[in-house]
């Protein structure tokens, strides 16, 4: 088994794909456990399932007020 | 599962042949019957005949006693004839679909960039489908159940067609497809296999968990949407279309699943139903990126000639699934408008 690596892939206009991580920690310090081999981390701030992408960046009608 | 009841000359020909023992010379599809098919995309008899022939490559039928039926040369001839007609109809539908997209060459410098841009563009236009919005806001419990019953034909075999593509592609595209399939197949946990999640949702509503009763009632358009995946996945020459189809399917799944989840909550449906759609909001947001950037982009980098096929598959997915959605909405509308029997 090779050494485990955490790899982050940029999806322009979309989330970051993260492979090999155990948890994702938000700015408020809350930790979300990674439960699948690859996860999509929200970057647009519109997800209702933070820190995970829920594809809200696609939904032009749903825009949360800051 | 037992063979479905035929519903016309084409499915009758296939079922009769499969019941004969051993499978041997036969005349399916009857050319005259094929000639009677005016619109294969919604023709239930046509699609059922094709579905039965495809099913021989998946789990098969208990009452087909000759296991060689799967590769019976004459059944292959029948399948090829049905596929030719179906593929032609799909290509016509795609050609009729309004394209305001720029030519592939204008979308980027490399085939990978072009295909990525085309897939993002064509799936960005679709918001939550009308079906998802109906399920979210309006559907009755009965209508929700009828949606699950219609979709069961796919979800009880979820992701299986695309597994046939794994040995047909190489390198990074193969790795990405395997990664996506691993997640669809439960990520190493049998209880998270997506097919099983859906069966559990059906069971929670005391609906059957075997495929047969759903195939018996599915519309031609629903069978067509499932057959489209088999058509693309079981023909190596259409591997690009299979992966384009997968990308469009995943990229238009997350937002609708969120709506359907809310509909399930509104109706107070069991946890297992909510769990299925809840899982797919996050999973398909990941799969969309893996399918577009991991699979399709890598595939055309490897085989640039496949770029137009990837776009064809994606367009066909949106068009054929759109058609199945319209048929379903129309059936709900007409039942609501029908006078209530006293």
Coordinates of N, CA, C and O in Angstrom, one line a residue, chain B residues 150-332:
Chain B
X150 N -42.4 4.0 -11.1 CA -41.9 4.2 -12.5 C -40.4 4.2 -12.5 O -39.8 3.6 -13.3
X151 N -39.8 4.8 -11.5 CA -38.3 4.9 -11.5 C -37.7 3.6 -11.0 O -36.5 3.5 -11.2
X152 N -38.5 2.7 -10.4 CA -37.9 1.5 -9.9 C -37.2 0.7 -11.0 O -36.2 0.0 -10.7
X153 N -37.7 0.8 -12.2 CA -37.2 0.0 -13.3 C -35.7 0.4 -13.5 O -34.9 -0.4 -13.8
X154 N -35.4 1.7 -13.2 CA -33.9 2.0 -13.2 C -33.3 1.8 -11.9 O -32.2 1.1 -11.8
X155 N -33.8 2.3 -10.8 CA -33.1 2.4 -9.5 C -32.8 1.0 -9.0 O -31.9 0.8 -8.2
X156 N -33.6 0.0 -9.3 CA -33.3 -1.4 -8.8 C -32.2 -2.0 -9.5 O -31.7 -3.0 -9.2
X157 N -31.8 -1.3 -10.6 CA -30.6 -1.8 -11.4 C -29.6 -0.6 -11.5 O -28.8 -0.6 -12.4
X158 N -29.7 0.3 -10.6 CA -29.0 1.6 -10.6 C -27.5 1.4 -10.9 O -26.8 0.5 -10.2
X159 N -26.9 2.1 -11.8 CA -25.5 2.1 -12.2 C -25.0 0.8 -12.8 O -23.8 0.8 -13.3
X160 N -25.8 -0.2 -13.0 CA -25.3 -1.4 -13.6 C -24.9 -1.2 -15.1 O -23.9 -1.7 -15.5
X161 N -25.7 -0.5 -15.9 CA -25.3 -0.4 -17.3 C -23.9 0.2 -17.4 O -23.1 -0.3 -18.2
X162 N -23.5 1.2 -16.6 CA -22.3 1.9 -16.8 C -21.1 1.0 -16.4 O -20.0 1.2 -16.9
X163 N -21.3 0.0 -15.6 CA -20.2 -1.0 -15.3 C -19.7 -1.7 -16.5 O -18.6 -2.1 -16.6
X164 N -20.6 -1.9 -17.5 CA -20.2 -2.5 -18.8 C -19.1 -1.7 -19.5 O -18.4 -2.2 -20.4
X165 N -19.0 -0.4 -19.2 CA -18.1 0.4 -19.9 C -16.7 0.4 -19.4 O -15.7 0.7 -20.1
X166 N -16.5 -0.1 -18.1 CA -15.2 -0.1 -17.5 C -14.1 -0.7 -18.3 O -13.1 -0.1 -18.5
X167 N -14.3 -1.9 -18.8 CA -13.2 -2.5 -19.6 C -13.1 -1.9 -21.0 O -12.1 -2.2 -21.7
X168 N -14.0 -1.0 -21.4 CA -13.9 -0.4 -22.7 C -13.2 0.9 -22.8 O -13.1 1.5 -23.9
X169 N -12.8 1.4 -21.6 CA -12.0 2.7 -21.6 C -10.8 2.5 -20.8 O -10.7 1.4 -20.1
X170 N -9.8 3.4 -20.9 CA -8.6 3.2 -20.2 C -8.1 4.4 -19.4 O -8.8 5.4 -19.3
X171 N -7.0 4.2 -18.7 CA -6.3 5.3 -18.0 C -7.1 6.0 -17.0 O -7.9 5.4 -16.3
X172 N -7.0 7.4 -17.0 CA -7.6 8.2 -16.0 C -9.1 8.1 -16.0 O -9.8 8.2 -15.0
X173 N -9.7 7.9 -17.3 CA -11.2 7.9 -17.4 C -11.7 6.6 -16.7 O -12.7 6.6 -16.0
X174 N -10.9 5.5 -16.9 CA -11.3 4.2 -16.2 C -11.3 4.4 -14.7 O -12.2 3.9 -14.0
X175 N -10.2 5.0 -14.2 CA -10.0 5.2 -12.8 C -11.2 6.0 -12.2 O -11.8 5.7 -11.2
X176 N -11.5 7.1 -12.9 CA -12.6 8.0 -12.5 C -14.0 7.2 -12.5 O -14.8 7.4 -11.6
X177 N -14.2 6.4 -13.5 CA -15.5 5.7 -13.6 C -15.5 4.7 -12.4 O -16.6 4.5 -11.8
X178 N -14.4 4.0 -12.2 CA -14.4 3.0 -11.1 C -14.7 3.7 -9.7 O -15.4 3.2 -8.9
X179 N -14.1 4.9 -9.6 CA -14.4 5.7 -8.4 C -15.8 6.0 -8.2 O -16.4 5.9 -7.1
X180 N -16.4 6.5 -9.3 CA -17.9 6.8 -9.2 C -18.7 5.6 -8.9 O -19.6 5.6 -8.1
X181 N -18.4 4.5 -9.6 CA -19.2 3.2 -9.4 C -19.0 2.7 -8.0 O -19.9 2.2 -7.4
X182 N -17.8 2.9 -7.4 CA -17.5 2.4 -6.1 C -18.5 3.1 -5.1 O -19.1 2.5 -4.2
X183 N -18.7 4.4 -5.3 CA -19.6 5.1 -4.5 C -21.1 4.7 -4.7 O -21.9 4.5 -3.8
X184 N -21.5 4.5 -6.0 CA -22.8 4.0 -6.3 C -23.0 2.6 -5.7 O -24.2 2.3 -5.3
X185 N -22.0 1.8 -5.7 CA -22.1 0.5 -5.1 C -21.8 0.4 -3.6 O -21.4 -0.6 -3.1
X186 N -22.0 1.5 -2.9 CA -22.0 1.5 -1.5 C -20.7 1.8 -0.8 O -20.6 1.8 0.4
X187 N -19.6 2.1 -1.6 CA -18.3 2.5 -1.0 C -17.8 1.4 -0.1 O -17.3 1.7 1.0
X188 N -18.0 0.1 -0.4 CA -17.5 -0.9 0.4 C -18.5 -1.4 1.5 O -18.2 -2.3 2.3
X189 N -19.7 -0.8 1.5 CA -20.7 -1.2 2.5 C -22.0 -1.7 1.8 O -22.6 -0.9 1.1
X190 N -22.3 -3.0 1.9 CA -23.4 -3.6 1.2 C -24.7 -2.8 1.6 O -25.6 -2.7 0.7
X191 N -24.8 -2.3 2.8 CA -26.1 -1.7 3.2 C -26.2 -0.3 2.6 O -27.2 0.4 2.7
X192 N -25.1 0.2 1.9 CA -25.2 1.5 1.3 C -25.3 1.4 -0.2 O -25.2 2.4 -0.9
X193 N -25.3 0.2 -0.7 CA -25.5 0.0 -2.2 C -26.8 0.8 -2.6 O -27.8 0.6 -2.0
X194 N -26.6 1.6 -3.6 CA -27.8 2.5 -4.0 C -29.0 1.7 -4.4 O -30.1 2.1 -4.1
X195 N -28.8 0.6 -5.1 CA -29.9 -0.2 -5.4 C -30.7 -0.7 -4.2 O -31.9 -0.8 -4.1
X196 N -29.9 -1.0 -3.1 CA -30.5 -1.5 -1.9 C -31.2 -0.4 -1.1 O -32.3 -0.6 -0.6
X197 N -30.6 0.8 -1.2 CA -31.3 2.0 -0.6 C -32.6 2.2 -1.2 O -33.6 2.5 -0.5
X198 N -32.7 2.0 -2.5 CA -34.0 2.2 -3.2 C -35.0 1.1 -2.8 O -36.1 1.4 -2.6
X199 N -34.5 -0.1 -2.8 CA -35.3 -1.2 -2.4 C -35.9 -1.0 -1.0 O -37.1 -1.3 -0.7
X200 N -35.0 -0.5 -0.1 CA -35.5 -0.2 1.3 C -36.5 0.9 1.3 O -37.5 0.8 2.1
X201 N -36.4 1.9 0.4 CA -37.4 2.9 0.3 C -38.8 2.3 -0.1 O -39.8 2.6 0.4
X202 N -38.7 1.4 -1.1 CA -39.9 0.8 -1.6 C -40.5 -0.1 -0.5 O -41.8 0.0 -0.2
X203 N -39.7 -0.8 0.2 CA -40.2 -1.7 1.3 C -40.9 -0.9 2.4 O -41.9 -1.3 3.0
X204 N -40.3 0.3 2.7 CA -40.9 1.1 3.8 C -42.3 1.6 3.4 O -43.0 1.9 4.3
X205 N -42.6 1.5 2.1 CA -44.0 1.9 1.7 C -44.8 0.7 1.4 O -45.9 0.7 0.8
X206 N -44.3 -0.5 1.8 CA -44.9 -1.8 1.6 C -45.1 -2.0 0.1 O -46.2 -2.6 -0.4
X207 N -44.2 -1.5 -0.7 CA -44.2 -1.8 -2.2 C -43.2 -3.0 -2.4 O -42.3 -3.2 -1.7
X208 N -43.5 -3.7 -3.5 CA -42.6 -4.8 -3.8 C -41.1 -4.4 -4.1 O -40.9 -3.2 -4.5
X209 N -40.2 -5.2 -3.8 CA -38.8 -4.8 -4.1 C -38.1 -5.6 -5.2 O -36.9 -5.5 -5.5
X210 N -39.0 -6.4 -5.9 CA -38.4 -7.0 -7.1 C -38.9 -6.2 -8.3 O -39.9 -5.5 -8.3
X211 N -38.2 -6.4 -9.4 CA -38.3 -5.6 -10.6 C -39.6 -5.9 -11.4 O -40.2 -5.0 -12.0
X212 N -40.0 -7.2 -11.4 CA -41.1 -7.6 -12.3 C -42.3 -6.8 -12.3 O -42.8 -6.3 -13.3
X213 N -42.9 -6.5 -11.1 CA -44.2 -5.7 -11.1 C -44.0 -4.3 -11.7 O -45.0 -3.8 -12.2
X214 N -42.8 -3.8 -11.6 CA -42.6 -2.4 -12.1 C -42.5 -2.4 -13.6 O -42.9 -1.5 -14.3
X215 N -41.8 -3.4 -14.1 CA -41.6 -3.5 -15.6 C -43.0 -3.8 -16.2 O -43.3 -3.2 -17.3
X216 N -43.8 -4.5 -15.5 CA -45.2 -4.8 -16.0 C -46.0 -3.6 -16.2 O -46.9 -3.6 -17.1
X217 N -45.7 -2.5 -15.5 CA -46.5 -1.3 -15.6 C -45.8 -0.1 -16.2 O -46.4 0.9 -16.5
X218 N -44.5 -0.2 -16.3 CA -43.7 1.0 -16.8 C -44.2 1.4 -18.2 O -44.5 0.6 -19.0
X219 N -44.2 2.8 -18.4 CA -44.5 3.3 -19.7 C -43.4 3.0 -20.7 O -42.2 2.7 -20.3
X220 N -43.7 3.1 -22.0 CA -42.7 2.9 -23.0 C -41.6 3.9 -22.8 O -40.4 3.6 -23.0
X221 N -41.9 5.1 -22.4 CA -40.9 6.2 -22.3 C -39.9 5.9 -21.1 O -38.7 6.1 -21.2
X222 N -40.4 5.3 -20.1 CA -39.6 4.9 -18.9 C -38.6 3.8 -19.4 O -37.4 3.8 -19.1
X223 N -39.2 2.8 -20.1 CA -38.3 1.7 -20.6 C -37.3 2.2 -21.5 O -36.1 1.8 -21.5
X224 N -37.7 3.2 -22.3 CA -36.8 3.8 -23.3 C -35.6 4.5 -22.6 O -34.5 4.4 -23.0
X225 N -35.9 5.2 -21.4 CA -34.8 5.9 -20.7 C -33.8 4.9 -20.1 O -32.6 5.1 -20.1
X226 N -34.3 3.7 -19.7 CA -33.4 2.7 -19.2 C -32.7 2.0 -20.4 O -31.5 1.7 -20.3
X227 N -33.4 1.7 -21.4 CA -32.8 1.1 -22.6 C -31.7 1.9 -23.2 O -30.7 1.4 -23.8
X228 N -31.8 3.2 -23.1 CA -30.8 4.1 -23.7 C -29.5 3.9 -23.0 O -28.4 3.8 -23.7
X229 N -29.5 3.6 -21.7 CA -28.2 3.4 -21.0 C -27.6 2.1 -21.5 O -26.4 1.9 -21.7
X230 N -28.5 1.0 -21.7 CA -27.9 -0.2 -22.2 C -27.4 -0.1 -23.6 O -26.4 -0.7 -23.9
X231 N -28.2 0.6 -24.4 CA -27.8 0.8 -25.8 C -26.4 1.3 -25.9 O -25.5 0.8 -26.6
X232 N -26.1 2.4 -25.1 CA -24.8 3.1 -25.1 C -23.8 2.2 -24.4 O -22.6 2.1 -24.9
X233 N -24.1 1.5 -23.3 CA -23.1 0.8 -22.5 C -22.7 -0.6 -23.1 O -21.6 -1.1 -23.0
X234 N -23.7 -1.2 -23.8 CA -23.4 -2.5 -24.4 C -22.8 -2.5 -25.8 O -22.5 -3.6 -26.3
X235 N -22.7 -1.3 -26.4 CA -22.1 -1.2 -27.7 C -20.8 -0.4 -27.5 O -20.8 0.8 -27.3
X236 N -19.7 -1.1 -27.7 CA -18.4 -0.5 -27.4 C -18.2 0.8 -28.2 O -17.7 1.8 -27.8
X237 N -18.7 0.8 -29.5 CA -18.6 2.0 -30.3 C -19.3 3.2 -29.7 O -19.0 4.3 -30.1
X238 N -20.2 3.0 -28.8 CA -21.0 4.1 -28.2 C -20.5 4.4 -26.8 O -21.2 5.1 -26.0
X239 N -19.3 4.0 -26.5 CA -18.8 4.3 -25.1 C -18.7 5.8 -24.8 O -18.9 6.1 -23.6
X240 N -18.4 6.6 -25.8 CA -18.3 8.0 -25.5 C -19.7 8.5 -25.2 O -19.9 9.3 -24.2
X241 N -20.7 8.0 -25.9 CA -22.1 8.4 -25.6 C -22.5 8.0 -24.2 O -23.2 8.7 -23.5
X242 N -22.1 6.8 -23.8 CA -22.4 6.2 -22.5 C -21.9 7.1 -21.4 O -22.6 7.4 -20.4
X243 N -20.7 7.6 -21.6 CA -20.1 8.5 -20.5 C -20.7 9.9 -20.6 O -20.8 10.5 -19.5
X244 N -21.0 10.4 -21.8 CA -21.7 11.7 -21.8 C -23.1 11.6 -21.2 O -23.5 12.5 -20.5
X245 N -23.8 10.5 -21.4 CA -25.1 10.2 -20.8 C -24.9 10.3 -19.2 O -25.7 10.9 -18.5
X246 N -23.9 9.5 -18.8 CA -23.7 9.5 -17.3 C -23.4 10.9 -16.7 O -24.0 11.3 -15.7
X247 N -22.6 11.7 -17.4 CA -22.3 13.0 -17.0 C -23.6 13.9 -16.9 O -23.8 14.6 -15.9
X248 N -24.4 13.8 -17.9 CA -25.6 14.6 -17.9 C -26.6 14.2 -16.9 O -27.2 14.9 -16.2
X249 N -26.6 12.8 -16.7 CA -27.5 12.2 -15.7 C -27.1 12.7 -14.3 O -28.0 13.2 -13.5
X250 N -25.9 12.6 -14.0 CA -25.4 13.0 -12.6 C -25.5 14.5 -12.4 O -25.8 15.0 -11.3
X251 N -25.2 15.3 -13.5 CA -25.2 16.7 -13.3 C -26.6 17.3 -13.2 O -26.8 18.5 -12.8
X252 N -27.6 16.5 -13.5 CA -29.0 17.0 -13.4 C -29.7 16.2 -12.3 O -31.0 16.0 -12.4
X253 N -29.0 15.7 -11.3 CA -29.7 14.9 -10.3 C -29.7 15.5 -8.9 O -30.7 15.4 -8.2
X254 N -28.7 16.2 -8.5 CA -28.6 16.7 -7.2 C -29.7 17.6 -6.8 O -30.4 17.4 -5.8
X255 N -29.9 18.7 -7.6 CA -31.0 19.6 -7.3 C -32.4 19.0 -7.3 O -33.2 19.2 -6.4
X256 N -32.7 18.2 -8.3 CA -34.0 17.5 -8.3 C -34.1 16.6 -7.0 O -35.2 16.5 -6.4
X257 N -33.1 15.9 -6.6 CA -33.2 15.0 -5.5 C -33.5 15.8 -4.2 O -34.2 15.3 -3.3
X258 N -32.9 17.0 -4.1 CA -33.2 17.9 -3.0 C -34.7 18.2 -2.9 O -35.4 18.2 -1.9
X259 N -35.3 18.5 -4.1 CA -36.7 18.8 -4.2 C -37.6 17.6 -3.8 O -38.6 17.7 -3.1
X260 N -37.2 16.5 -4.4 CA -37.9 15.2 -4.1 C -37.9 14.9 -2.6 O -38.9 14.5 -2.0
X261 N -36.7 15.1 -2.0 CA -36.5 14.9 -0.6 C -37.5 15.8 0.2 O -38.2 15.3 1.1
X262 N -37.6 17.0 -0.2 CA -38.5 17.9 0.5 C -40.0 17.5 0.3 O -40.8 17.6 1.2
X263 N -40.3 17.0 -0.9 CA -41.6 16.4 -1.1 C -41.9 15.3 -0.2 O -43.0 15.1 0.4
X264 N -40.9 14.4 0.0 CA -41.1 13.2 0.8 C -41.3 13.7 2.3 O -42.1 13.1 3.0
X265 N -40.6 14.7 2.7 CA -40.8 15.2 4.0 C -42.1 15.9 4.2 O -42.8 15.7 5.2
X266 N -42.6 16.6 3.2 CA -43.9 17.3 3.2 C -45.0 16.2 3.4 O -45.9 16.4 4.2
X267 N -44.8 15.1 2.8 CA -45.8 14.0 2.8 C -45.6 13.1 4.0 O -46.4 12.2 4.3
X268 N -44.6 13.4 4.8 CA -44.3 12.5 6.0 C -44.0 11.1 5.6 O -44.3 10.1 6.3
X269 N -43.3 10.9 4.5 CA -42.9 9.5 4.0 C -41.8 9.0 4.9 O -41.1 9.7 5.5
X270 N -41.7 7.6 5.0 CA -40.8 7.0 5.9 C -39.3 7.5 5.7 O -38.9 7.9 4.6
X271 N -38.5 7.3 6.7 CA -37.1 7.7 6.7 C -36.4 7.1 5.5 O -35.5 7.7 4.9
X272 N -36.7 5.8 5.2 CA -35.9 5.1 4.1 C -36.1 5.8 2.8 O -35.2 5.9 2.0
X273 N -37.3 6.4 2.6 CA -37.5 7.2 1.3 C -36.7 8.4 1.3 O -36.0 8.8 0.4
X274 N -36.7 9.1 2.4 CA -35.9 10.4 2.6 C -34.4 10.1 2.5 O -33.7 10.8 1.8
X275 N -34.0 9.0 3.0 CA -32.6 8.6 3.0 C -32.1 8.4 1.6 O -31.0 8.9 1.3
X276 N -32.9 7.8 0.8 CA -32.4 7.6 -0.6 C -32.1 8.9 -1.3 O -31.1 9.1 -1.9
X277 N -33.1 9.8 -1.2 CA -32.9 11.1 -1.9 C -31.8 12.0 -1.2 O -31.1 12.7 -1.8
X278 N -31.8 11.9 0.1 CA -30.8 12.6 0.9 C -29.4 12.2 0.5 O -28.5 13.0 0.2
X279 N -29.2 10.9 0.4 CA -27.9 10.4 -0.1 C -27.5 10.9 -1.4 O -26.3 11.3 -1.7
X280 N -28.5 11.1 -2.3 CA -28.2 11.5 -3.7 C -27.9 13.0 -3.9 O -27.4 13.3 -4.9
X281 N -28.3 13.8 -2.9 CA -28.0 15.2 -3.1 C -26.5 15.4 -3.0 O -25.9 16.0 -3.9
X282 N -25.9 14.8 -2.0 CA -24.4 15.0 -1.8 C -23.7 14.1 -2.8 O -22.7 14.5 -3.4
X283 N -24.1 12.9 -2.9 CA -23.4 11.9 -3.8 C -23.3 12.4 -5.2 O -22.3 12.4 -5.9
X284 N -24.5 12.9 -5.7 CA -24.5 13.3 -7.1 C -23.8 14.6 -7.4 O -23.4 14.9 -8.5
X285 N -23.7 15.5 -6.4 CA -22.9 16.7 -6.5 C -21.4 16.3 -6.7 O -20.7 17.0 -7.5
X286 N -21.0 15.2 -6.1 CA -19.6 14.7 -6.3 C -19.5 14.0 -7.7 O -18.6 14.3 -8.5
X287 N -20.5 13.2 -7.9 CA -20.5 12.4 -9.2 C -20.5 13.2 -10.4 O -19.8 12.9 -11.4
X288 N -21.2 14.3 -10.3 CA -21.2 15.3 -11.5 C -19.8 15.7 -11.8 O -19.5 15.7 -13.0
X289 N -19.1 16.1 -10.8 CA -17.7 16.6 -11.1 C -16.8 15.5 -11.6 O -16.0 15.7 -12.5
X290 N -17.0 14.3 -11.0 CA -16.1 13.2 -11.3 C -16.5 12.8 -12.8 O -15.6 12.5 -13.6
X291 N -17.8 12.8 -13.1 CA -18.2 12.3 -14.5 C -17.7 13.3 -15.5 O -17.2 12.9 -16.6
X292 N -17.9 14.6 -15.3 CA -17.6 15.6 -16.3 C -16.1 15.7 -16.4 O -15.5 15.6 -17.5
X293 N -15.4 16.0 -15.3 CA -14.0 16.4 -15.3 C -13.1 15.2 -15.2 O -12.0 15.1 -15.8
X294 N -13.5 14.2 -14.5 CA -12.7 13.0 -14.3 C -12.9 12.0 -15.5 O -11.9 11.6 -16.1
X295 N -14.1 11.7 -15.8 CA -14.3 10.6 -16.9 C -14.3 11.2 -18.3 O -13.5 10.9 -19.1
X296 N -15.3 12.1 -18.5 CA -15.4 12.6 -19.9 C -14.2 13.4 -20.4 O -13.8 13.1 -21.6
X297 N -13.7 14.3 -19.6 CA -12.5 15.0 -20.1 C -11.3 14.1 -20.3 O -10.6 14.3 -21.4
X298 N -11.1 13.2 -19.4 CA -10.0 12.2 -19.6 C -10.2 11.3 -20.8 O -9.3 11.0 -21.6
X299 N -11.5 10.9 -21.0 CA -11.8 10.0 -22.1 C -11.4 10.7 -23.5 O -10.8 10.1 -24.3
X300 N -11.8 12.0 -23.6 CA -11.6 12.6 -24.9 C -10.1 13.1 -25.1 O -9.6 13.3 -26.2
X301 N -9.4 13.2 -23.9 CA -8.0 13.5 -24.0 C -7.3 12.3 -24.6 O -6.4 12.4 -25.4
X302 N -7.8 11.1 -24.2 CA -7.3 9.8 -24.6 C -7.7 9.5 -26.1 O -6.9 9.0 -26.9
X303 N -9.0 9.8 -26.3 CA -9.6 9.5 -27.6 C -10.4 10.7 -28.1 O -11.6 10.8 -28.0
X304 N -9.7 11.7 -28.7 CA -10.3 12.9 -29.1 C -11.5 12.7 -30.1 O -12.5 13.5 -30.0
X305 N -11.5 11.7 -30.8 CA -12.6 11.5 -31.8 C -13.9 11.2 -31.1 O -15.0 11.2 -31.8
X306 N -13.9 10.9 -29.8 CA -15.1 10.6 -29.1 C -15.9 11.8 -28.6 O -17.0 11.7 -28.1
X307 N -15.3 13.0 -28.8 CA -15.9 14.2 -28.3 C -17.3 14.4 -28.7 O -18.2 14.6 -27.9
X308 N -17.6 14.3 -30.0 CA -19.0 14.5 -30.5 C -20.0 13.4 -29.9 O -21.1 13.8 -29.6
X309 N -19.5 12.2 -29.7 CA -20.3 11.2 -29.1 C -20.6 11.5 -27.6 O -21.7 11.2 -27.1
X310 N -19.7 12.0 -26.9 CA -19.9 12.4 -25.5 C -21.1 13.4 -25.4 O -22.0 13.3 -24.6
X311 N -21.0 14.4 -26.3 CA -22.1 15.4 -26.4 C -23.4 14.8 -26.8 O -24.5 15.1 -26.3
X312 N -23.3 13.9 -27.8 CA -24.5 13.2 -28.2 C -25.2 12.4 -27.0 O -26.4 12.5 -26.8
X313 N -24.4 11.7 -26.3 CA -24.9 11.0 -25.2 C -25.6 11.8 -24.1 O -26.7 11.5 -23.6
X314 N -24.9 13.0 -23.9 CA -25.5 13.9 -22.9 C -26.8 14.5 -23.4 O -27.8 14.6 -22.6
X315 N -26.8 14.9 -24.6 CA -28.0 15.5 -25.2 C -29.2 14.5 -25.2 O -30.3 14.8 -24.9
X316 N -28.8 13.2 -25.6 CA -29.8 12.2 -25.6 C -30.4 11.9 -24.2 O -31.6 11.7 -24.1
X317 N -29.5 11.9 -23.2 CA -30.0 11.7 -21.8 C -31.0 12.7 -21.5 O -32.1 12.4 -21.0
X318 N -30.7 14.0 -21.7 CA -31.6 15.1 -21.3 C -32.9 15.0 -22.1 O -34.0 15.2 -21.5
X319 N -32.8 14.6 -23.4 CA -34.0 14.6 -24.2 C -34.9 13.4 -23.9 O -36.1 13.5 -23.7
X320 N -34.3 12.2 -23.8 CA -35.1 11.0 -23.5 C -35.7 11.0 -22.1 O -36.9 10.7 -21.9
X321 N -34.9 11.4 -21.1 CA -35.4 11.5 -19.8 C -36.4 12.6 -19.6 O -37.4 12.5 -18.9
X322 N -36.3 13.7 -20.4 CA -37.3 14.7 -20.4 C -38.6 14.2 -20.9 O -39.7 14.5 -20.4
X323 N -38.5 13.4 -22.0 CA -39.7 12.8 -22.6 C -40.4 11.9 -21.5 O -41.6 12.0 -21.4
X324 N -39.6 11.1 -20.8 CA -40.2 10.2 -19.8 C -40.9 11.0 -18.7 O -42.0 10.6 -18.2
X325 N -40.3 12.1 -18.4 CA -40.8 13.0 -17.3 C -42.1 13.6 -17.8 O -43.1 13.7 -17.0
X326 N -42.2 14.0 -19.1 CA -43.4 14.6 -19.6 C -44.6 13.6 -19.6 O -45.7 13.9 -19.3
X327 N -44.3 12.4 -20.0 CA -45.3 11.3 -20.0 C -45.8 11.1 -18.6 O -47.1 11.0 -18.4
X328 N -44.9 11.1 -17.6 CA -45.3 10.9 -16.2 C -46.2 12.1 -15.7 O -47.3 11.8 -15.1
X329 N -45.8 13.3 -16.0 CA -46.6 14.5 -15.6 C -48.0 14.4 -16.2 O -49.0 14.8 -15.6
X330 N -48.0 14.1 -17.5 CA -49.2 14.0 -18.2 C -50.2 13.0 -17.6 O -51.4 13.2 -17.5
X331 N -49.6 11.9 -17.1 CA -50.5 10.9 -16.5 C -51.1 11.4 -15.2 O -52.2 11.1 -14.9
X332 N -50.3 12.1 -14.5 CA -50.8 12.7 -13.2 C -51.9 13.7 -13.5 O -52.9 13.7 -12.9

